[in-house]
Coordinates of C-alpha atoms in Angstrom, one line a residue:
X1 CA 12.0 20.2 -16.8
X2 CA 11.9 16.7 -18.2
X3 CA 8.6 16.4 -20.1
X4 CA 7.7 13.1 -18.4
X5 CA 7.3 15.1 -15.1
X6 CA 4.2 17.2 -14.3
X7 CA 4.8 20.8 -13.1
X8 CA 3.0 22.0 -9.9
X9 CA -0.2 23.9 -10.6
X10 CA -1.7 24.9 -7.3
X11 CA -4.7 27.2 -6.9
X12 CA -4.9 29.3 -3.7
X13 CA -7.8 31.1 -2.0
X14 CA -7.1 33.3 1.0
X15 CA -9.9 33.8 3.4
X16 CA -10.5 36.8 5.7
X17 CA -9.2 34.9 8.8
X18 CA -5.9 34.0 7.0
X19 CA -7.0 30.5 6.2
X20 CA -5.6 29.3 2.9
X21 CA -7.5 26.9 0.6
X22 CA -5.3 25.0 -1.8
X23 CA -6.4 22.9 -4.7
X24 CA -4.9 21.5 -7.9
X25 CA -5.2 23.3 -11.2
X26 CA -5.4 19.9 -12.9
X27 CA -8.7 18.1 -13.3
X28 CA -8.8 14.7 -11.8
X29 CA -9.2 11.8 -14.2
X30 CA -12.2 9.4 -13.8
X31 CA -11.3 6.4 -11.6
X32 CA -12.2 2.8 -12.4
X33 CA -15.1 1.4 -10.3
X34 CA -13.1 -1.4 -8.5
X35 CA -9.6 -2.8 -8.3
X36 CA -11.0 -5.8 -10.2
X37 CA -11.2 -3.6 -13.3
X38 CA -7.4 -3.2 -13.1
X39 CA -6.8 -6.9 -12.7
X40 CA -9.1 -7.8 -15.6
X41 CA -7.5 -5.1 -17.8
X42 CA -3.9 -6.3 -17.4
X43 CA -4.8 -10.0 -17.5
X44 CA -6.2 -9.2 -21.0
X45 CA -3.6 -6.7 -22.2
X46 CA -0.5 -8.2 -20.6
X47 CA -1.4 -11.8 -19.5
X48 CA 2.2 -13.1 -19.3
X49 CA 3.7 -10.1 -17.5
X50 CA 4.8 -10.8 -14.0
X51 CA 2.5 -9.1 -11.5
X52 CA 3.7 -10.4 -8.1
X53 CA 7.0 -12.1 -7.3
X54 CA 8.7 -13.3 -4.1
X55 CA 12.0 -14.9 -3.4
X56 CA 12.2 -18.6 -3.9
X57 CA 15.7 -20.2 -3.6
X58 CA 18.2 -18.4 -5.8
X59 CA 15.4 -16.8 -7.9
X60 CA 11.8 -15.7 -7.8
X61 CA 8.4 -17.3 -7.6
X62 CA 6.4 -15.2 -10.1
X63 CA 2.7 -14.9 -10.7
X64 CA 1.6 -13.4 -14.0
X65 CA -1.5 -11.2 -14.4
X66 CA -3.4 -14.0 -16.1
X67 CA -2.5 -16.4 -13.3
X68 CA -3.4 -13.8 -10.7
X69 CA -6.9 -13.3 -12.1
X70 CA -7.5 -17.1 -12.3
X71 CA -6.3 -17.6 -8.7
X72 CA -8.2 -14.5 -7.4
X73 CA -11.4 -15.8 -8.9
X74 CA -10.8 -19.3 -7.3
X75 CA -10.0 -17.9 -3.9
X76 CA -13.0 -15.5 -4.1
X77 CA -15.3 -18.4 -4.9
X78 CA -13.9 -20.3 -1.8
X79 CA -14.6 -17.2 0.4
X80 CA -18.2 -16.9 -1.0
X81 CA -18.8 -20.6 -0.5
X82 CA -17.9 -20.2 3.2
X83 CA -20.5 -17.5 3.6
X84 CA -18.1 -14.7 4.1
X85 CA -19.5 -11.2 3.4
X86 CA -18.9 -7.5 4.1
X87 CA -19.6 -8.2 7.8
X88 CA -17.2 -11.2 8.1
X89 CA -13.6 -10.1 7.3
X90 CA -10.4 -12.1 6.9
X91 CA -7.7 -11.0 9.3
X92 CA -4.1 -11.5 8.1
X93 CA -1.4 -11.9 10.8
X94 CA 1.8 -12.3 8.7
X95 CA 3.8 -10.1 6.4
X96 CA 3.9 -9.5 2.7
X97 CA 3.8 -12.4 0.3
X98 CA 2.3 -13.6 -3.0
X99 CA -0.5 -15.6 -1.2
X100 CA -1.3 -12.6 1.0
X101 CA -1.6 -10.4 -2.1
X102 CA -3.8 -12.9 -3.9
X103 CA -6.1 -13.3 -0.9
X104 CA -6.4 -9.6 -0.5
X105 CA -7.4 -9.2 -4.1
X106 CA -9.9 -12.1 -3.9
X107 CA -11.5 -10.4 -0.9
X108 CA -11.8 -7.2 -2.9
X109 CA -13.2 -9.1 -5.9
X110 CA -16.1 -10.6 -3.9
X111 CA -16.6 -8.0 -1.2
X112 CA -14.9 -9.6 1.8
X113 CA -12.8 -7.1 3.7
X114 CA -9.2 -8.0 4.5
X115 CA -7.6 -6.8 7.8
X116 CA -3.8 -6.9 7.7
X117 CA -2.3 -6.4 11.1
X118 CA 1.4 -5.8 12.0
X119 CA 3.0 -9.2 12.2
X120 CA 4.8 -8.2 15.4
X121 CA 1.3 -8.3 17.1
X122 CA 1.4 -12.1 16.6
X123 CA 5.2 -12.7 16.9
X124 CA 5.9 -10.6 20.1
X125 CA 4.2 -12.0 23.2
X126 CA 3.9 -8.6 24.7
X127 CA 1.9 -7.4 21.7
X128 CA -0.8 -10.1 21.9
X129 CA -3.1 -7.6 23.6
X130 CA -3.1 -5.5 20.4
X131 CA -3.8 -8.6 18.3
X132 CA -6.7 -9.5 20.6
X133 CA -8.0 -5.9 20.3
X134 CA -7.9 -6.2 16.5
X135 CA -9.8 -9.5 16.4
X136 CA -12.4 -8.2 18.8
X137 CA -12.8 -5.0 16.8
X138 CA -13.3 -6.5 13.3
X139 CA -14.9 -9.8 14.2
X140 CA -13.3 -11.9 11.4
X141 CA -14.5 -15.4 10.4
X142 CA -11.1 -16.4 8.8
X143 CA -7.5 -15.8 9.8
X144 CA -4.6 -16.2 7.3
X145 CA -1.0 -16.7 8.1
X146 CA 1.9 -17.8 5.8
X147 CA 3.3 -20.2 8.3
X148 CA 1.2 -21.8 11.1
X149 CA 4.2 -23.0 13.0
X150 CA 5.9 -19.6 13.1
X151 CA 2.7 -17.9 14.3
X152 CA 1.5 -20.8 16.5
X153 CA 1.7 -18.9 19.8
X154 CA -0.8 -16.3 18.5
X155 CA -3.1 -18.8 16.7
X156 CA -3.9 -20.6 20.0
X157 CA -5.2 -17.5 21.7
X158 CA -8.8 -18.0 22.7
X159 CA -9.8 -15.0 20.6
X160 CA -9.4 -17.2 17.5
X161 CA -11.9 -19.8 18.8
X162 CA -14.4 -20.5 16.1
X163 CA -12.4 -18.7 13.4
X164 CA -11.1 -20.8 10.4
X165 CA -7.3 -20.7 10.3
X166 CA -5.7 -20.8 6.8
X167 CA -2.0 -21.1 6.2
X168 CA 0.2 -21.4 3.2
X169 CA 2.4 -23.7 5.3
X170 CA 0.2 -25.5 7.8
X171 CA 3.2 -27.2 9.4
X172 CA 2.4 -29.2 12.5
X173 CA -0.6 -27.1 13.5
X174 CA -3.9 -28.9 13.9
X175 CA -7.2 -27.7 12.4
X176 CA -5.6 -25.5 9.9
X177 CA -6.8 -25.2 6.3
X178 CA -4.0 -25.2 3.7
X179 CA -4.1 -22.2 1.5
X180 CA -4.0 -24.6 -1.5
X181 CA -7.6 -25.5 -0.6
X182 CA -8.8 -22.0 -1.3
X183 CA -7.0 -22.2 -4.7
X184 CA -9.4 -25.0 -5.7
X185 CA -12.3 -22.6 -5.6
X186 CA -15.9 -23.9 -5.5
X187 CA -17.7 -24.8 -8.7
X188 CA -21.1 -24.2 -7.1
X189 CA -20.4 -20.4 -6.8
X190 CA -21.2 -18.1 -9.6
X191 CA -18.1 -16.0 -9.3
X192 CA -19.2 -13.5 -11.9
X193 CA -22.5 -12.8 -10.1
X194 CA -20.6 -12.4 -6.8
X195 CA -18.2 -9.9 -8.4
X196 CA -21.0 -8.0 -10.0
X197 CA -22.4 -7.2 -6.5
X198 CA -19.2 -5.3 -5.7
X199 CA -19.1 -1.6 -6.3
X200 CA -17.2 1.6 -5.5
X201 CA -18.6 1.9 -1.9
X202 CA -17.8 -1.8 -1.0
X203 CA -15.3 -2.0 1.9
X204 CA -12.3 -3.9 0.8
X205 CA -10.0 -3.6 3.7
X206 CA -9.9 -2.4 7.3
X207 CA -6.6 -0.8 8.2
X208 CA -5.6 -0.2 11.8
X209 CA -4.1 3.1 12.9
X210 CA -0.8 3.0 14.7
X211 CA -2.4 3.5 18.1
X212 CA 0.4 5.6 19.4
X213 CA -1.9 7.5 21.7
X214 CA -4.8 5.1 22.2
X215 CA -6.0 1.7 21.0
X216 CA -5.7 1.3 17.2
X217 CA -8.8 2.5 15.3
X218 CA -10.3 0.6 12.4
X219 CA -10.3 2.6 9.1
X220 CA -12.7 1.0 6.5
X221 CA -11.2 1.5 3.1
X222 CA -13.4 1.3 0.0
X223 CA -12.8 0.6 -3.7
X224 CA -13.7 4.2 -4.4
X225 CA -11.0 5.5 -2.0
X226 CA -8.2 3.4 -3.5
X227 CA -9.3 3.8 -7.1
X228 CA -9.6 7.6 -6.7
X229 CA -6.1 7.8 -5.2
X230 CA -4.5 5.9 -8.1
X231 CA -6.3 8.1 -10.6
X232 CA -4.9 11.1 -8.7
X233 CA -1.4 9.8 -8.6
X234 CA -1.4 9.0 -12.3
X235 CA -2.4 12.5 -13.0
X236 CA 0.5 13.9 -11.0
X237 CA 3.0 11.2 -12.0
X238 CA 2.1 10.6 -15.7
X239 CA 5.2 8.5 -16.3
X240 CA 3.6 5.6 -14.4
X241 CA 1.0 5.3 -17.2
X242 CA 3.5 5.1 -20.0
X243 CA 6.1 2.8 -18.3
X244 CA 4.6 0.1 -16.0
X245 CA 6.2 0.5 -12.5
X246 CA 8.7 -2.1 -11.3
X247 CA 9.1 -2.1 -7.5
X248 CA 11.5 -4.0 -5.2
X249 CA 9.5 -3.1 -2.1
X250 CA 9.5 -4.3 1.6
X251 CA 7.1 -1.7 3.0
X252 CA 4.4 -3.6 5.0
X253 CA 0.9 -4.1 3.7
X254 CA -0.7 -3.5 7.1
X255 CA 0.3 0.1 6.5
X256 CA -1.5 2.2 4.0
X257 CA 1.7 3.3 2.2
X258 CA 2.9 -0.2 1.3
X259 CA -0.5 -2.0 1.1
X260 CA -2.6 0.6 -0.7
X261 CA -0.3 3.2 -2.3
X262 CA 2.5 1.0 -3.6
X263 CA 0.6 -2.3 -4.2
X264 CA -2.2 -0.5 -6.1
X265 CA 0.3 1.7 -8.0
X266 CA 1.7 -1.5 -9.5
X267 CA -1.7 -3.1 -10.2
X268 CA -3.4 0.1 -11.6
X269 CA -0.6 0.6 -14.1
X270 CA 0.2 -3.0 -15.1
X271 CA 3.5 -3.1 -13.3
X272 CA 5.5 -5.7 -11.4
X273 CA 6.0 -5.9 -7.6
X274 CA 9.0 -7.8 -6.4
X275 CA 8.3 -8.4 -2.7
X276 CA 11.5 -7.6 -0.9
X277 CA 12.0 -10.0 2.1
X278 CA 14.7 -7.7 3.4
X279 CA 14.4 -4.6 5.6
X280 CA 16.5 -1.6 6.7
X281 CA 17.7 -3.4 9.8
X282 CA 21.2 -4.9 10.4
X283 CA 20.1 -8.5 10.0
X284 CA 18.1 -8.0 6.8
X285 CA 19.6 -5.1 4.8
X286 CA 21.9 -7.3 2.9
X287 CA 18.9 -9.3 1.6
X288 CA 17.4 -6.0 0.3
X289 CA 20.7 -5.3 -1.5
X290 CA 20.8 -8.8 -3.0
X291 CA 17.2 -8.3 -4.3
X292 CA 18.2 -4.9 -5.8
X293 CA 21.1 -6.5 -7.5
X294 CA 18.7 -8.9 -9.3
X295 CA 16.0 -6.3 -10.4
X296 CA 16.3 -2.8 -11.7
X297 CA 13.3 -0.9 -10.2
X298 CA 11.6 2.1 -11.9
X299 CA 10.6 3.5 -8.5
X300 CA 12.4 3.2 -5.2
X301 CA 10.1 3.6 -2.2
X302 CA 11.7 3.6 1.3
X303 CA 11.9 5.2 4.7
X304 CA 14.9 7.6 5.3
X305 CA 16.9 5.0 7.1
X306 CA 16.5 2.5 4.3
X307 CA 17.5 5.1 1.7
X308 CA 20.6 6.0 3.8
X309 CA 21.7 2.4 3.8
X310 CA 21.1 2.0 0.1
X311 CA 23.2 5.1 -0.6
X312 CA 26.1 3.7 1.4
X313 CA 25.9 0.4 -0.4
X314 CA 25.8 2.1 -3.8
X315 CA 28.9 4.0 -3.0
X316 CA 30.8 0.8 -2.5
X317 CA 29.3 -1.4 -5.2
X318 CA 29.6 -0.1 -8.8
X319 CA 27.6 -3.0 -10.3
X320 CA 24.8 -2.5 -7.8
X321 CA 24.8 1.2 -8.6
X322 CA 24.4 0.5 -12.4
X323 CA 21.6 -1.9 -11.8
X324 CA 19.8 0.4 -9.4
X325 CA 19.9 3.5 -11.6
X326 CA 19.4 1.7 -14.9
X327 CA 15.6 2.2 -15.2
X328 CA 14.9 4.5 -12.2
X329 CA 12.3 7.2 -12.7
X330 CA 11.6 8.2 -9.1
X331 CA 13.1 8.0 -5.6
X332 CA 10.4 8.4 -3.0
X333 CA 10.8 8.7 0.8
X334 CA 8.2 8.6 3.5
X335 CA 7.7 8.5 7.3
X336 CA 10.1 11.4 8.0
X337 CA 12.1 14.0 6.1
X338 CA 15.1 12.6 4.1
X339 CA 18.4 13.9 5.4
X340 CA 19.8 16.3 2.9
X341 CA 23.1 14.5 2.8
X342 CA 21.3 11.3 1.7
X343 CA 19.4 13.3 -1.0
X344 CA 22.7 14.7 -2.3
X345 CA 24.3 11.3 -2.1
X346 CA 21.7 10.0 -4.5
X347 CA 22.2 12.9 -6.8
X348 CA 25.9 12.4 -7.0
X349 CA 25.5 8.6 -7.6
X350 CA 22.9 9.2 -10.3
X351 CA 25.2 11.7 -12.1
X352 CA 27.9 9.0 -12.1
X353 CA 25.7 6.6 -14.0
X354 CA 23.4 8.7 -16.3
X355 CA 22.7 12.1 -17.7
X356 CA 19.5 12.8 -15.7
X357 CA 18.5 12.5 -12.0
X358 CA 15.4 10.6 -11.1
X359 CA 12.5 12.6 -9.6
X360 CA 13.2 12.7 -5.9
X361 CA 10.1 13.4 -3.8
X362 CA 7.6 12.6 -1.0
X363 CA 4.0 13.1 -0.2
X364 CA 1.7 13.6 2.8
X365 CA -1.2 11.6 3.8
X366 CA -2.8 9.3 6.4
X367 CA -4.4 5.9 6.7
X368 CA -7.7 7.8 6.6
X369 CA -6.8 9.6 3.3
X370 CA -6.1 6.5 1.3
X371 CA -3.2 7.8 1.7
X372 CA -1.8 10.4 -0.7
X373 CA -3.3 13.9 -0.5
X374 CA -0.3 16.3 -1.1
X375 CA 2.6 15.3 -3.3
X376 CA 5.7 17.0 -4.7
X377 CA 5.6 15.9 -8.3
X378 CA 8.0 18.3 -10.0
X379 CA 11.8 18.1 -9.6
X380 CA 13.4 20.1 -6.7
X381 CA 16.9 20.1 -5.1
X382 CA 16.1 19.7 -1.4
X383 CA 14.3 17.4 0.9
X384 CA 11.3 18.1 3.2
X385 CA 8.9 19.4 0.6
X386 CA 5.5 17.6 0.8
X387 CA 4.2 19.3 -2.3
X388 CA 0.8 20.4 -3.5
X389 CA -2.7 18.9 -3.5
X390 CA -3.4 16.0 -5.8
X391 CA -6.1 16.6 -8.4
X392 CA -9.5 16.4 -6.6
X393 CA -8.1 17.2 -3.2
X394 CA -8.7 20.4 -1.3
X395 CA -6.3 21.3 1.5
X396 CA -7.2 23.9 4.2
X397 CA -4.3 25.5 6.0
X398 CA -5.4 27.1 9.3
X399 CA -2.8 29.5 10.9
X400 CA -1.5 28.6 14.3
X401 CA -2.3 31.6 16.5
X402 CA 0.8 31.0 18.7
X403 CA 3.3 30.4 15.9
X404 CA 3.1 32.2 12.5
X405 CA 5.4 29.6 11.0
X406 CA 3.0 26.7 11.7
X407 CA -0.5 25.8 10.5
X408 CA -3.0 23.0 10.9
X409 CA -3.7 21.0 7.7
X410 CA -7.1 19.6 6.9
X411 CA -8.0 17.9 3.7
X412 CA -11.0 16.5 1.8
X413 CA -11.4 14.6 -1.4
X414 CA -12.7 11.4 -3.0
X415 CA -9.9 9.4 -1.5
X416 CA -10.9 10.0 2.1
X417 CA -12.6 7.6 4.4
X418 CA -16.2 8.2 5.8
X419 CA -15.6 7.2 9.4
X420 CA -13.9 4.9 11.9
X421 CA -15.2 1.4 12.5
X422 CA -17.7 1.3 15.4
X423 CA -16.6 4.7 16.7
X424 CA -19.0 7.5 15.8
X425 CA -17.4 9.8 18.4
X426 CA -13.9 9.6 16.9
X427 CA -15.5 10.0 13.4
X428 CA -17.2 13.2 14.5
X429 CA -13.9 14.5 15.8
X430 CA -12.1 13.8 12.5
X431 CA -14.3 16.1 10.3
X432 CA -15.0 19.8 10.5
X433 CA -18.1 21.6 9.3
X434 CA -16.8 21.6 5.7
X435 CA -16.1 17.8 5.7

C-alpha cells in the first residue's frame, strides 16, 4: 500500500444479542477550537495562497487567505454592528460563490449562524412553500443572495418583510443593501472582542434536512462538530495534511457534504477551492469540463452521475485526462454507490497517465453527523464499501431480525449534533439510550 494512505484499523465488540460495536483503532487528534483558527493559521503561514476562486470571464476571481481574513473580519464587524447574534441568523438563498463563502466564515467568526437553503426553493415558484417554511423556522434578520434580480420573485414574499436583504448584485431591486457595504466593516466594533466570545459550542450554521418524508428539519451545527470532523478526516486521510487540497467542486453548500465536508477540508488544510459553476446536467456539464481543463485537482468529489460524465469526457480528450490526473490523490463519490464500470473506467484512464491509481473511496454520514462517520480510507478494487469508523466515532450495528444480511447503523462521536431546532420530539427520536 502507498505509505501516504492509512490502512483500516477497526476494533470490534460483539454483544450477546448479536449487536456489533465498531470503533477505530486510531486515536483522534485534538481539533482546533473554531474555524477561525484555521483561517488565522493560513493567513499567517500562506497569506498569498489562493483560498477561494470563482469564474470571472476567461479566468478566475481569486481571494487569498490574507484577503479572506481581512474581509471576513470586516463583514463580521458589519454583522455585529447590526445587532446580529446567535438568535438572529442570516439566510442564504443562492448558490455557491466567493461572497457566500466569506459571509459564512464571517458569521462563524462572530457567532451569527448562516442558513444556506437550496436555491431552487427561491427560483422555482412551486418550492416557495419550502422557502417560507425555512424562514419561519430559523427567524433570520438578514437574507443574502448573489443577484437580487435573479431571485426577485422570492425576495418579495411577505415572509421577508422586516428582513434586511443583501445582494452582491443589487440590480434593479429596491431596498437592497449591496454586499460591498458589508465589506466596509464598522470601525466602532471591537472585532477581536466579538471573535473572542465564540467557542466550540457556538452554532455556526443551521442546515436543513432534505425533507423527503416531512417538512425539512433544522440541524444546528457547531464549531465543535465541524472542527472535530476535520480532525477525524485528517487522521484517516493523512495526505491532506502534507499536500494542501485543491478542489474544483460544484457540490452545493446548502448540503452538509459540499458546505461542511468539502469547504472545511480545504480551509482546515490550507488548500484552494475553485468553485465549479457547472453541474452534471446536460446544460452545464461542459462548463465543469472547461473548469477541469484549467485546474488540476488533488481530490475529485462528485456524485455517481457526475463521475460517469467525467469518465466519458476523459476517454475522448487526452489533454483533459492529463490535466485531471496530474495531481490527483483521491476520487470520492457520494449520494449513491458508484457503478463498477465507472470505477474501472477511472482505473484504466489513470493507468494510461501514471504509475499509480488515486485512492477511490466514499464515506457514510448525515447532516446530523457533520457529516463523515464511516470512511473507506485504504485502497480497494470495488465500489460500494462505506468503510470503517473515523477516529472518535463509535458505530453500533444492530441485526435486522427479518433479514440476516441487513442491519441498522447507529453512531455517536464528537462530530454529532445535539438536537433539531425547535423540535424536542424529533430530537428524542434521533438518539437511543447510549446516545
